[in-house]
PDB file of C-alpha atoms in Angstrom:
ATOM      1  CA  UNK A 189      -1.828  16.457 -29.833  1.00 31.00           C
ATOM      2  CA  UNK A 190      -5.072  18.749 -30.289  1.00 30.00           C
ATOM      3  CA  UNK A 191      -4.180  20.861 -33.677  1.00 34.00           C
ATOM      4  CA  UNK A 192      -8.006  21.968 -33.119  1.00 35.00           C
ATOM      5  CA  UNK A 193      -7.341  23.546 -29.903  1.00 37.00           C
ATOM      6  CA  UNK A 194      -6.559  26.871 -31.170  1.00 36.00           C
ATOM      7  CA  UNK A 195      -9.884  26.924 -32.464  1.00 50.00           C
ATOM      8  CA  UNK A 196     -11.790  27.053 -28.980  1.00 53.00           C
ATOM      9  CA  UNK A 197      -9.818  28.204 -26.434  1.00 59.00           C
ATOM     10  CA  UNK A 198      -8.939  31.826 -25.237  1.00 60.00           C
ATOM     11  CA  UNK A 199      -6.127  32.393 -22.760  1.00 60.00           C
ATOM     12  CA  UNK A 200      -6.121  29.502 -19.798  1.00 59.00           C
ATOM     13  CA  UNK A 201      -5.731  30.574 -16.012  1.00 56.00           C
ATOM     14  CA  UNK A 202      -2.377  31.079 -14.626  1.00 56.00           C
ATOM     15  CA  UNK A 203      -0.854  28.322 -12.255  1.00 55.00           C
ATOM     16  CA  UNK A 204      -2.703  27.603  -9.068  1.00 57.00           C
ATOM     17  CA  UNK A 205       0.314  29.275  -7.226  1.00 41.00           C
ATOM     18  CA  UNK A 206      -0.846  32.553  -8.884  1.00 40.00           C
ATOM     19  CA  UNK A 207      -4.557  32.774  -6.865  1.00 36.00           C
ATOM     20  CA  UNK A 208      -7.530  34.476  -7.373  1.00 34.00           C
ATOM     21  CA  UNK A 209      -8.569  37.192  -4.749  1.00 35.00           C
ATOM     22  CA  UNK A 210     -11.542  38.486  -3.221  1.00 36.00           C
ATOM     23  CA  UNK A 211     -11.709  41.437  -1.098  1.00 31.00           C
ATOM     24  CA  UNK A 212     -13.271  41.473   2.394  1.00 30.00           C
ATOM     25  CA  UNK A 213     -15.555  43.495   4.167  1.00 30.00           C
ATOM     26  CA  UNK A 214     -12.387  44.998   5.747  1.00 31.00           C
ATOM     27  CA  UNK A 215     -10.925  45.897   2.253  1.00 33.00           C
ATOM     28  CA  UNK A 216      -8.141  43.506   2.512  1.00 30.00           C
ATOM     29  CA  UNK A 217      -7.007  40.794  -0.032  1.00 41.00           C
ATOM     30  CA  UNK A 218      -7.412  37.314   0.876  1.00 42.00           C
ATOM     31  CA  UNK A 219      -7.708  34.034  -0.839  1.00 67.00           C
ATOM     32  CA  UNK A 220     -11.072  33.101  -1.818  1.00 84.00           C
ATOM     33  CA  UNK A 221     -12.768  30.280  -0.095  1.00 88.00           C
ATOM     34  CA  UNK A 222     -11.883  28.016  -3.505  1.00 90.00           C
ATOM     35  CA  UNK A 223      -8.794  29.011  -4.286  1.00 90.00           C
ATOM     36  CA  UNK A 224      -6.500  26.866  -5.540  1.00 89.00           C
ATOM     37  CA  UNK A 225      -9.747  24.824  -7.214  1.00 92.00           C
ATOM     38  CA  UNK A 226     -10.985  24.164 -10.778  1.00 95.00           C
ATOM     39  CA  UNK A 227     -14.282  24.796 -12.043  1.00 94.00           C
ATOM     40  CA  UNK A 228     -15.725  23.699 -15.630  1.00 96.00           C
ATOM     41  CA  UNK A 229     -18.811  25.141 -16.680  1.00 96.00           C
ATOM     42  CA  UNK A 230     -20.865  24.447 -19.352  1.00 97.00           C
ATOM     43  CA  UNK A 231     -23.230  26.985 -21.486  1.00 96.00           C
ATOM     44  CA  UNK A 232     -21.761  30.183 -19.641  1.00 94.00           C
ATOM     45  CA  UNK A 233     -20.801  33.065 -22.043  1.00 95.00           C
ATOM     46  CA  UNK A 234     -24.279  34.717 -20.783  1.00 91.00           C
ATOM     47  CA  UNK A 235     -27.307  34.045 -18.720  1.00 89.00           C
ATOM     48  CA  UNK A 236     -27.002  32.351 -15.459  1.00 88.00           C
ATOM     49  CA  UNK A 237     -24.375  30.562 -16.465  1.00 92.00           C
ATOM     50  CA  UNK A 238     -22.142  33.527 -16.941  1.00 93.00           C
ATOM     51  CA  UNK A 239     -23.176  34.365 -13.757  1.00 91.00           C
ATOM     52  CA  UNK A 240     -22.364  31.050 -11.833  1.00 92.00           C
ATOM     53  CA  UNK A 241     -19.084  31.472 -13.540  1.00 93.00           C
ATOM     54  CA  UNK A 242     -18.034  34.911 -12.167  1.00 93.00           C
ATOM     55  CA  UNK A 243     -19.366  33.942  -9.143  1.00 92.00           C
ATOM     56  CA  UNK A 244     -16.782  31.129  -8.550  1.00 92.00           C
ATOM     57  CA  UNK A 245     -14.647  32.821  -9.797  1.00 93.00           C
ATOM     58  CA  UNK A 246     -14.573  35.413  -7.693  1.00 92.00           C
ATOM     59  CA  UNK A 247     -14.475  33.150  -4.992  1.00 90.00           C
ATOM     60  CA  UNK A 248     -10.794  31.905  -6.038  1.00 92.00           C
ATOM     61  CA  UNK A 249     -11.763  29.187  -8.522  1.00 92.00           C
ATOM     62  CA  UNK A 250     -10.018  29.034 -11.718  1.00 94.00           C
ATOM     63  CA  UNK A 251     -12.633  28.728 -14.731  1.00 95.00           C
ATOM     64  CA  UNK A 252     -13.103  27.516 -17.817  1.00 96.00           C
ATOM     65  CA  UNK A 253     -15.954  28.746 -19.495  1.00 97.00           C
ATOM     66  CA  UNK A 254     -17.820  27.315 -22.562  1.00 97.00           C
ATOM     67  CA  UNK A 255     -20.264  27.640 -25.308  1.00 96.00           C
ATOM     68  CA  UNK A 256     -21.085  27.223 -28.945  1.00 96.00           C
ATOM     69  CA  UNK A 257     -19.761  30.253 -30.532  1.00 96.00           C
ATOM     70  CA  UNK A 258     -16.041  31.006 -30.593  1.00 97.00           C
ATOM     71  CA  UNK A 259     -17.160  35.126 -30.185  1.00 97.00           C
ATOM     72  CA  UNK A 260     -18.826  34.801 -27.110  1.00 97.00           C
ATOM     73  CA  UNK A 261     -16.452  32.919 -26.223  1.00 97.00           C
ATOM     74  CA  UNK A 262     -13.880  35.526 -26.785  1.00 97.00           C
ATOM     75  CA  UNK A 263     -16.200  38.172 -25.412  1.00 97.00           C
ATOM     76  CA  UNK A 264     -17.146  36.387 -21.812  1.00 97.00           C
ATOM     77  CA  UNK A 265     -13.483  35.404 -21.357  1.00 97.00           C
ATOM     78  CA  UNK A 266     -12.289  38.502 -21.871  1.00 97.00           C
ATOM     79  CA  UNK A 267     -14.963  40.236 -19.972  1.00 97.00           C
ATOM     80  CA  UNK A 268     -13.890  37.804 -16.957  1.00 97.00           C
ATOM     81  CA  UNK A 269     -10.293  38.432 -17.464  1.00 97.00           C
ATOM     82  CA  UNK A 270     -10.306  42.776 -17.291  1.00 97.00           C
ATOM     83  CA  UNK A 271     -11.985  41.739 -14.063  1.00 96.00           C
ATOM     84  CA  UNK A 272      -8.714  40.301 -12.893  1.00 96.00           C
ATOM     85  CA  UNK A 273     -10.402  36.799 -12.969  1.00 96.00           C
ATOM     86  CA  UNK A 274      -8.681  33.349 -13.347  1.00 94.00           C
ATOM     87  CA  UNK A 275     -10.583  32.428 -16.671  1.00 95.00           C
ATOM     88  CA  UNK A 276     -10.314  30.326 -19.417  1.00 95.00           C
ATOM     89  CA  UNK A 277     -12.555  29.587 -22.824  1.00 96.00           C
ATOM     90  CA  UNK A 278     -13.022  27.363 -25.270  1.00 96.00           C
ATOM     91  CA  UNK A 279     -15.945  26.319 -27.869  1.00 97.00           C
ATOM     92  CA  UNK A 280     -17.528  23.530 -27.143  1.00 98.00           C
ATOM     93  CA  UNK A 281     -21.249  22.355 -28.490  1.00 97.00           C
ATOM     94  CA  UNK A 282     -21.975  19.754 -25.497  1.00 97.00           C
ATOM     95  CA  UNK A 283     -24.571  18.223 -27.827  1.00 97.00           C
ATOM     96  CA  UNK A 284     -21.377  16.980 -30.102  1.00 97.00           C
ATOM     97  CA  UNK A 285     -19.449  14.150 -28.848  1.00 97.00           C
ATOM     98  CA  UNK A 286     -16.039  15.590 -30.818  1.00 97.00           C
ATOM     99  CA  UNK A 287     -16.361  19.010 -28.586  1.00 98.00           C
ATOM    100  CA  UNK A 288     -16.740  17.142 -25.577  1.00 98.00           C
ATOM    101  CA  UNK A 289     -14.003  15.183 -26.265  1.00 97.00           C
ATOM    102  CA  UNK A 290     -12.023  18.302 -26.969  1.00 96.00           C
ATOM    103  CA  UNK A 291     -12.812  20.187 -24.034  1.00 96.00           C
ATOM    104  CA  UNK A 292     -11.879  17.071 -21.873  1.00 96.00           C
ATOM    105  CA  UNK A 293      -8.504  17.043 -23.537  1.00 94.00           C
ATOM    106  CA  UNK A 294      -7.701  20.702 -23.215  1.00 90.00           C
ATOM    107  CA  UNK A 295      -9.068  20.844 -19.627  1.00 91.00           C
ATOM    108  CA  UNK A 296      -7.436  17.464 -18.205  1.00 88.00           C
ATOM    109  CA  UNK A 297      -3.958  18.953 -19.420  1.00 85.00           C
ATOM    110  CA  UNK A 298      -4.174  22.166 -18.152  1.00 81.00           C
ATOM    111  CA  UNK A 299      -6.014  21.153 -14.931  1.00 82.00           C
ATOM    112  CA  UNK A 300      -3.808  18.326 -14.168  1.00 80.00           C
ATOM    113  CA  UNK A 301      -0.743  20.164 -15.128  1.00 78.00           C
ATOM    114  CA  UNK A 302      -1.529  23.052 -13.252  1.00 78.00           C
ATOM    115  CA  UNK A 303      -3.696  22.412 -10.144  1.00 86.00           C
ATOM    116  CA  UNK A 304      -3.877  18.874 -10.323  1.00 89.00           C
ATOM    117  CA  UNK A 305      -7.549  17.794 -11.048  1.00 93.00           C
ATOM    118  CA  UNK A 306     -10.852  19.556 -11.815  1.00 95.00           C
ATOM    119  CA  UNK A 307     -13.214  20.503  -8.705  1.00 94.00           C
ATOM    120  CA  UNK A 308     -16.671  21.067 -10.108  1.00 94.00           C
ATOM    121  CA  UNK A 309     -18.381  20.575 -12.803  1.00 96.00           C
ATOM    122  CA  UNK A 310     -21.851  23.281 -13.411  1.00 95.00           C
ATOM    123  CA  UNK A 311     -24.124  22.019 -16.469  1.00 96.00           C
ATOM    124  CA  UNK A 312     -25.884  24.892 -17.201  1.00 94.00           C
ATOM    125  CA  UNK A 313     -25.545  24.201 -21.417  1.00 95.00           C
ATOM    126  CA  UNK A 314     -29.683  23.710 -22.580  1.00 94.00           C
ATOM    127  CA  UNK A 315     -31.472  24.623 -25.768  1.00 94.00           C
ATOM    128  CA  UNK A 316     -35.572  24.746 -26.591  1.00 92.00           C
ATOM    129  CA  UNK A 317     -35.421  25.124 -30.250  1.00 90.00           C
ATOM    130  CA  UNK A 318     -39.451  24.699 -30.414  1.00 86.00           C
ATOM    131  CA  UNK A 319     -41.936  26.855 -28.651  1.00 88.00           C
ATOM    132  CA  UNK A 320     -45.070  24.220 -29.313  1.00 89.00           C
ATOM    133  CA  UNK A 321     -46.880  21.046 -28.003  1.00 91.00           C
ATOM    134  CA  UNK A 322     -45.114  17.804 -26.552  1.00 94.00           C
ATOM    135  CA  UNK A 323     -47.243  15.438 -29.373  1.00 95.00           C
ATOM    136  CA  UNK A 324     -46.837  17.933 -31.996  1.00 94.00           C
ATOM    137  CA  UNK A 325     -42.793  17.947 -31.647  1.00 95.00           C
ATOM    138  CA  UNK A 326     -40.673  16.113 -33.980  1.00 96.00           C
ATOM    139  CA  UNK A 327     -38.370  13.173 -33.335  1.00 97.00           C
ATOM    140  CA  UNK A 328     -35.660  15.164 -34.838  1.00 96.00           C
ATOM    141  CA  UNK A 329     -36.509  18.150 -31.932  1.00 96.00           C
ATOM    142  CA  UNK A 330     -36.944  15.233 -29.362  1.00 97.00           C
ATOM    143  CA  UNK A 331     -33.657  13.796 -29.473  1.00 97.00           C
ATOM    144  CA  UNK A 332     -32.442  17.652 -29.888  1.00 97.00           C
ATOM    145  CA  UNK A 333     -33.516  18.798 -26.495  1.00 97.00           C
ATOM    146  CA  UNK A 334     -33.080  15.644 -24.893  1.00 98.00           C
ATOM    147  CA  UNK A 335     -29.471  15.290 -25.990  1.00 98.00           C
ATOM    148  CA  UNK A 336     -28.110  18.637 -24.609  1.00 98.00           C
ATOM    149  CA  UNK A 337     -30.430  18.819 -21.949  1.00 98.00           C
ATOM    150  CA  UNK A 338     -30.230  15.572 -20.272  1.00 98.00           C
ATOM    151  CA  UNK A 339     -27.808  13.419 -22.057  1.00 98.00           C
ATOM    152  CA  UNK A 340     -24.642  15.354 -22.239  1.00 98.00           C
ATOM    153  CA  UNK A 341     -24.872  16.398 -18.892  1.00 98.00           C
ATOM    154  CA  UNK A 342     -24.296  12.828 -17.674  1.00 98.00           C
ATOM    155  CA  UNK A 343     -21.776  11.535 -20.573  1.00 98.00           C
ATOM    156  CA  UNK A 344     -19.529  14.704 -19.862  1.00 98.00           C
ATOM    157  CA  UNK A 345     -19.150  14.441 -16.020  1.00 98.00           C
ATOM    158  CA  UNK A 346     -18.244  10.537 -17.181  1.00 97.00           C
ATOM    159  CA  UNK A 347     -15.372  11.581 -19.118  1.00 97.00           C
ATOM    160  CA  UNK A 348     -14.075  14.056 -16.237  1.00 96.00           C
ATOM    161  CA  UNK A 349     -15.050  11.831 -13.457  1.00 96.00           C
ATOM    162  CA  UNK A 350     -11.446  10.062 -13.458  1.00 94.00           C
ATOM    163  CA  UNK A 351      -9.960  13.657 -12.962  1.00 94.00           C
ATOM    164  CA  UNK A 352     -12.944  15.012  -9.779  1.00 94.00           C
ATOM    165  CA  UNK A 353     -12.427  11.654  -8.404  1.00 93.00           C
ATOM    166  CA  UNK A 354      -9.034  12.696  -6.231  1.00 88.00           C
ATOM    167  CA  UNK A 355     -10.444  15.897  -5.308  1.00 90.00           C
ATOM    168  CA  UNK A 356     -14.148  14.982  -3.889  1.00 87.00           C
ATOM    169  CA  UNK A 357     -15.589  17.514  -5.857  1.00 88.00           C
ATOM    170  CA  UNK A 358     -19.246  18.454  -6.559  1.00 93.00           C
ATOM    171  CA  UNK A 359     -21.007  18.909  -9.839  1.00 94.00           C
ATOM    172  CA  UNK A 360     -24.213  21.082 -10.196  1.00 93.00           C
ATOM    173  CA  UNK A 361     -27.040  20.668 -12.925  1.00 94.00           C
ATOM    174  CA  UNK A 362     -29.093  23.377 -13.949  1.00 93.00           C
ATOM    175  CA  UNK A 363     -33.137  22.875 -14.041  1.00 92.00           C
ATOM    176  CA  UNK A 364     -35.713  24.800 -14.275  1.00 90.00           C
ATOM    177  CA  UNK A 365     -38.986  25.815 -12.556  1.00 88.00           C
ATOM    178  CA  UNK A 366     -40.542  24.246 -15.642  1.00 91.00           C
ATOM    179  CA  UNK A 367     -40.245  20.905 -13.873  1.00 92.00           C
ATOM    180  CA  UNK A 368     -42.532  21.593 -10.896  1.00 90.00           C
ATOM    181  CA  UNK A 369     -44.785  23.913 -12.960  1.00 89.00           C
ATOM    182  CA  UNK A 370     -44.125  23.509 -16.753  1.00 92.00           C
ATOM    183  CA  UNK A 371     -45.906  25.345 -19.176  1.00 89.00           C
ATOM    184  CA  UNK A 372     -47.735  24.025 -22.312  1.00 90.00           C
ATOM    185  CA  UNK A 373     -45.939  26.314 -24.767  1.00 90.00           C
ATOM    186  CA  UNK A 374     -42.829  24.677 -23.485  1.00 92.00           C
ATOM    187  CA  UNK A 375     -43.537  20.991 -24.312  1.00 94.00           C
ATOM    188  CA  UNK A 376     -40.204  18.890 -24.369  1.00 96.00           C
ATOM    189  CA  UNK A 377     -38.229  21.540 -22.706  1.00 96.00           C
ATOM    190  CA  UNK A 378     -40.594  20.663 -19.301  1.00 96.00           C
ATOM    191  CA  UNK A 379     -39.855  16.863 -20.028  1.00 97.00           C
ATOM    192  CA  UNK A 380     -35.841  17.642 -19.954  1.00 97.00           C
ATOM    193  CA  UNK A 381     -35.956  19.387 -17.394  1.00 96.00           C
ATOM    194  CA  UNK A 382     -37.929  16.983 -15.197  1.00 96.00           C
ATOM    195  CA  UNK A 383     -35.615  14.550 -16.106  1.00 97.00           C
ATOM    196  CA  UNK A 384     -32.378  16.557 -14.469  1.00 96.00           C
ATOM    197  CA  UNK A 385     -33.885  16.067 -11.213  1.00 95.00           C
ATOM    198  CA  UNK A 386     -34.152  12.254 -11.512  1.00 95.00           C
ATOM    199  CA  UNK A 387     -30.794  12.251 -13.026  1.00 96.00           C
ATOM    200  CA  UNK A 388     -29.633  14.371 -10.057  1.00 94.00           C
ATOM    201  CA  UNK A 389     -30.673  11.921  -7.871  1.00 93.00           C
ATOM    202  CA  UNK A 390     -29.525   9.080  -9.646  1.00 95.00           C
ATOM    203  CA  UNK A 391     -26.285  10.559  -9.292  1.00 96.00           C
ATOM    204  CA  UNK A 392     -25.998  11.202  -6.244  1.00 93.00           C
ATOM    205  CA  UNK A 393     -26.452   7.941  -5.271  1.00 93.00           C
ATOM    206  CA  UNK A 394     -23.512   6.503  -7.318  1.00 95.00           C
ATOM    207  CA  UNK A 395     -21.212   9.102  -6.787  1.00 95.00           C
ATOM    208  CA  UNK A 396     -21.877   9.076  -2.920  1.00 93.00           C
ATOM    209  CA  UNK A 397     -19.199   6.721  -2.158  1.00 93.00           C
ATOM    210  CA  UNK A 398     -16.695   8.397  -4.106  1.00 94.00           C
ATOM    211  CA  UNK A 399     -17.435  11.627  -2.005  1.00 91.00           C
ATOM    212  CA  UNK A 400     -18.538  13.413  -4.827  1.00 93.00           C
ATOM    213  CA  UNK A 401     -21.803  15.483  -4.512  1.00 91.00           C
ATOM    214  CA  UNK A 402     -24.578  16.243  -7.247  1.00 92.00           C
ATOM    215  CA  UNK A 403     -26.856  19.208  -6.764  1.00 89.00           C
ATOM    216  CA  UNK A 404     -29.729  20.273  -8.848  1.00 89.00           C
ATOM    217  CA  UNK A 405     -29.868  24.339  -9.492  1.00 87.00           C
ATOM    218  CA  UNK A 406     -33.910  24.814 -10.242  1.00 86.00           C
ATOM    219  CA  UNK A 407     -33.847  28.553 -11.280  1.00 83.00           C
ATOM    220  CA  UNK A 408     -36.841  30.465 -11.632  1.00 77.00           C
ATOM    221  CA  UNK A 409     -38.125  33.156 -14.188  1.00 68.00           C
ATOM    222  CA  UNK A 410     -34.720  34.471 -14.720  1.00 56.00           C
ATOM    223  CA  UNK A 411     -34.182  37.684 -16.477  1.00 57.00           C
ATOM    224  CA  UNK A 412     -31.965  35.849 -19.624  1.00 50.00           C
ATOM    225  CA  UNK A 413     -32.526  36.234 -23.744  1.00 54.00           C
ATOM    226  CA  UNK A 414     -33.497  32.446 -23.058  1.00 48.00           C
ATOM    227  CA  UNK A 415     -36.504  33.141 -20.636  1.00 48.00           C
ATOM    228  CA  UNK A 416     -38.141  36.004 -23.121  1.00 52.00           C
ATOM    229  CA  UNK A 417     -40.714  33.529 -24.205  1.00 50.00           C
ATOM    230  CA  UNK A 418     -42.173  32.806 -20.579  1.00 49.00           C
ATOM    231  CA  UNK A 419     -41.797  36.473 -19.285  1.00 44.00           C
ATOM    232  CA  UNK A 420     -44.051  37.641 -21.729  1.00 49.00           C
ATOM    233  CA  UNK A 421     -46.728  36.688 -19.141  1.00 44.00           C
ATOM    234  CA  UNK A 422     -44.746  37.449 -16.002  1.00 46.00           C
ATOM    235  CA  UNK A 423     -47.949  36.841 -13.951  1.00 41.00           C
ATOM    236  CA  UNK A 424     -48.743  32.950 -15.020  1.00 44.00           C
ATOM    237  CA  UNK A 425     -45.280  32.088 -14.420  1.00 42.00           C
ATOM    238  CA  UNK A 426     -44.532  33.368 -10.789  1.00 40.00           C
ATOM    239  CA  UNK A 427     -47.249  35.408  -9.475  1.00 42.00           C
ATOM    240  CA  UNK A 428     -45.102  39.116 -10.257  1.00 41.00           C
ATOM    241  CA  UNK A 429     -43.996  40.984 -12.368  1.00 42.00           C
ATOM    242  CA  UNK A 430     -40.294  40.942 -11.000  1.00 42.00           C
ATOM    243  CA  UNK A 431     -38.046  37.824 -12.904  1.00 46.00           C
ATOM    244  CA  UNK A 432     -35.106  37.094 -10.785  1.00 50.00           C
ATOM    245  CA  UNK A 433     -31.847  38.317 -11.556  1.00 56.00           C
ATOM    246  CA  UNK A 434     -28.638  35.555 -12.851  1.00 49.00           C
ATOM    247  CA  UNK A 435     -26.538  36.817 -10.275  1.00 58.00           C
ATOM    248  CA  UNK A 436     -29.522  35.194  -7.639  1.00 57.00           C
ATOM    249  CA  UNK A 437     -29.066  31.971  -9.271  1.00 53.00           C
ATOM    250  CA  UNK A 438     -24.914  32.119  -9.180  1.00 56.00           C
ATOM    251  CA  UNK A 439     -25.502  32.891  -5.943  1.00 57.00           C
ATOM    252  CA  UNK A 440     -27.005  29.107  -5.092  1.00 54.00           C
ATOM    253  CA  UNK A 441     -24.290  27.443  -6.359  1.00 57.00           C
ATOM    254  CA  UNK A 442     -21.859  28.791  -5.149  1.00 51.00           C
ATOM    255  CA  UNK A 443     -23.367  28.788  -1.709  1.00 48.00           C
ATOM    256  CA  UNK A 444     -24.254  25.115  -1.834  1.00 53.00           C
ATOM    257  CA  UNK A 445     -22.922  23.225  -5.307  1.00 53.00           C
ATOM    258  CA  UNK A 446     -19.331  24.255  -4.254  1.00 55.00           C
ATOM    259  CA  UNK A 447     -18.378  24.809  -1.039  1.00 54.00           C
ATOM    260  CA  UNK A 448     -16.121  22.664   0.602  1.00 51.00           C
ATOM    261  CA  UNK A 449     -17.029  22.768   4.390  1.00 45.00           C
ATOM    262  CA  UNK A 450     -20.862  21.366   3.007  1.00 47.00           C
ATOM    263  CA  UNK A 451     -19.356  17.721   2.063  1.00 47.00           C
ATOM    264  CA  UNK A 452     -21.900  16.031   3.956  1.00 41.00           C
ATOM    265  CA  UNK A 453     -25.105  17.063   1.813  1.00 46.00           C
ATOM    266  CA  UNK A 454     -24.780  14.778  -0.271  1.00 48.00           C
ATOM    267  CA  UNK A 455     -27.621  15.919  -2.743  1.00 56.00           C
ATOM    268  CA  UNK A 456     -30.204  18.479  -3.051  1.00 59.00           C
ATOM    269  CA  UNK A 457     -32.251  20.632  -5.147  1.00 62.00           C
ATOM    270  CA  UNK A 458     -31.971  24.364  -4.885  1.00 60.00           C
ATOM    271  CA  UNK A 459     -35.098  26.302  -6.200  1.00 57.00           C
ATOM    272  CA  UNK A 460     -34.375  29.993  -6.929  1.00 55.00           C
ATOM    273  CA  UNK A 461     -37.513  31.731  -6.815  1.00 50.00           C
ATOM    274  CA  UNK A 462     -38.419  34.146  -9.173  1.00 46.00           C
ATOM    275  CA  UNK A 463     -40.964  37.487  -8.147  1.00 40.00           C
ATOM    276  CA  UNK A 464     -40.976  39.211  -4.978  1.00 31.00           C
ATOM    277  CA  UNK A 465     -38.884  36.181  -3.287  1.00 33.00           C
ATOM    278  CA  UNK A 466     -36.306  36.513  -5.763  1.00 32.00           C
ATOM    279  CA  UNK A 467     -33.619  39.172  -3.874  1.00 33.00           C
ATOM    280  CA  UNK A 468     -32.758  35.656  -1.478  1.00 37.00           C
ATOM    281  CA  UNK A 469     -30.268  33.243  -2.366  1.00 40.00           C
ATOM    282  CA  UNK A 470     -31.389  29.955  -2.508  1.00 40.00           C
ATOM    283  CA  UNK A 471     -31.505  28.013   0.204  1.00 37.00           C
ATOM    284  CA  UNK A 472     -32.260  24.421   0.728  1.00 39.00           C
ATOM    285  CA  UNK A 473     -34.430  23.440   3.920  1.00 30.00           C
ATOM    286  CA  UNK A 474     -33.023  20.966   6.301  1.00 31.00           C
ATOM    287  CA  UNK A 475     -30.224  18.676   6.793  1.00 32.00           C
ATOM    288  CA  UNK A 476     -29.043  15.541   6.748  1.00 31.00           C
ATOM    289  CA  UNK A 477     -25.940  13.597   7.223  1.00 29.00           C
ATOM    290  CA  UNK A 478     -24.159  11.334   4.480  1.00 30.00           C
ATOM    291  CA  UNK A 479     -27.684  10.613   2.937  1.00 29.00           C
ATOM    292  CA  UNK A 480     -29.686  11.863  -0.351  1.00 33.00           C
ATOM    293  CA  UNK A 481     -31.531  14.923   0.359  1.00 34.00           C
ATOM    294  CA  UNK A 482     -33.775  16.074  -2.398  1.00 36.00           C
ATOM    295  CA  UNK A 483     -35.978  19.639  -1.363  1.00 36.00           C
ATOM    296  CA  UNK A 484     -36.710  22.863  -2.313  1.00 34.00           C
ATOM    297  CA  UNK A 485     -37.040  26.511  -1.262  1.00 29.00           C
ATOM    298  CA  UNK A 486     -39.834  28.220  -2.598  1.00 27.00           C
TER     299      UNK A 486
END
């Protein structure tokens, strides 16, 4: 038993007979495209990953939405829910083993219980608690950054692995344009981020054979609290003076991270552009069958 999980959680998503609906171009209800499909995702009371969970869920995906702070928490659930959204919070600091292991346990019984496994996982949880050199940065920030930004990533999907594993799901990790063009100001933050597309890959390749596909989200300048720092000089980053929008970058994933009828790419990375580029969705260029497929669209 979880005494702790009233601290966390606000209001899980009714049973998968109860769907989610989306309405047409023709104004009539229908089921989404993943109805009747779970989604976890990770650092999403705000930002882009606020969006990517909307997104899904207004798709037909049941949700459960996370972050540090039990109030926005509370707020972005209950934003979701007036929306008529199947969504579900609960506090969870991915950078803390004990709120991973919580959010495992609450998820796997609800998920199995109701709907029978969980169908994607989104990372989108990061932190860059120092705006400052790469040699000048502490140990104490190093492991920091590199724990929620690269670590916990990988050891959560482990623990939920056993419950994706039936469904042939896909899981998504969030980037950032800071690995193709990092800035100095940004120091370890350009390392972690670099390192999500080698762990994407890495990924990829062991979770092939389980049909279970890893994508890497590589967002732009978006227009978040957590991108102030690097929009201050809109023109260094992208070349305009337009940042892309959250609802741009919700709109990759849930064009390629999660859709079903795409089970044969296997991997790739989705760059969201930023600037005058930014009103597109993302979309990856090319194709290829059961094999790893790592590009960008810029």
């Amino acid at each position: 038993m979880l005494p702790a999980v009233a601290r966390g959680h606000r209001g899980w998503f009714h049973p998968c007979a109860r769907l989610s609906v989306r309405m047409s171009s023709t104004g009539i209800d229908r089921k989404g495209i993943l109805a009747e499909r779970v989604a976890v995702v990770t650092g999403s009371t705000s930002g882009i990953g606020f969006a990517i969970a909307r997104r899904l869920a207004q798709d037909g995906a049941h949700v459960v939405i996370s972050s540090r702070k039990q109030q926005n928490v509370d707020r972005a659930a209950a934003q979701l829910q007036r929306e008529g959204l199947s969504v579900a919070g609960i506090v969870c600091h991915v950078g803390k083993a004990e709120d991973r292991e919580r959010l495992v346990a609450t998820v796997r019984g609800q998920a199995l219980e109701h709907c029978g496994g969980i169908d994607f996982l989104v990372c989108c949880a990061g932190v860059n608690p120092l705006v400052g050199s790469t040699l000048g940065t502490s140990e104490q920030i190093w492991d920091k950054i590199l724990n929620v930004n690269v670590k916990s990533p990988a050891l959560l999907l482990s623990q939920l692995l056993p419950y994706m594993e039936k469904r042939k799901g896909a899981v998504t990790l969030v980037s950032s344009v800071a690995a193709y063009f990092p800035r100095m100001e940004l120091g370890v933050y350009n390392v972690s981020k670099t390192a999500l597309l080698a762990l994407t890959r890495t990924l990829a390749l062991e979770l092939a054979p389980k049909d279970i596909r890893v994508n890497c989200l590589v967002p732009g300048v978006i227009k978040t609290d957590f991108s102030k720092v690097r929009v201050r000089h809109p023109r260094r980053n992208s070349g305009s003076r337009r940042g892309g929008e959250d609802e741009e970058a919700a709109g990759g994933v849930a064009a390629y991270g999660g859709l079903p009828h795409l089970n044969m790419l296997v991997s790739t990375t989705m760059l969201v552009p930023s600037g005058q580029a930014a009103g597109k969705e993302a979309v990856p260029l090319g194709s290829g069958g059961r094999v790893l497929l790592v590009c960008c669209y810029i």
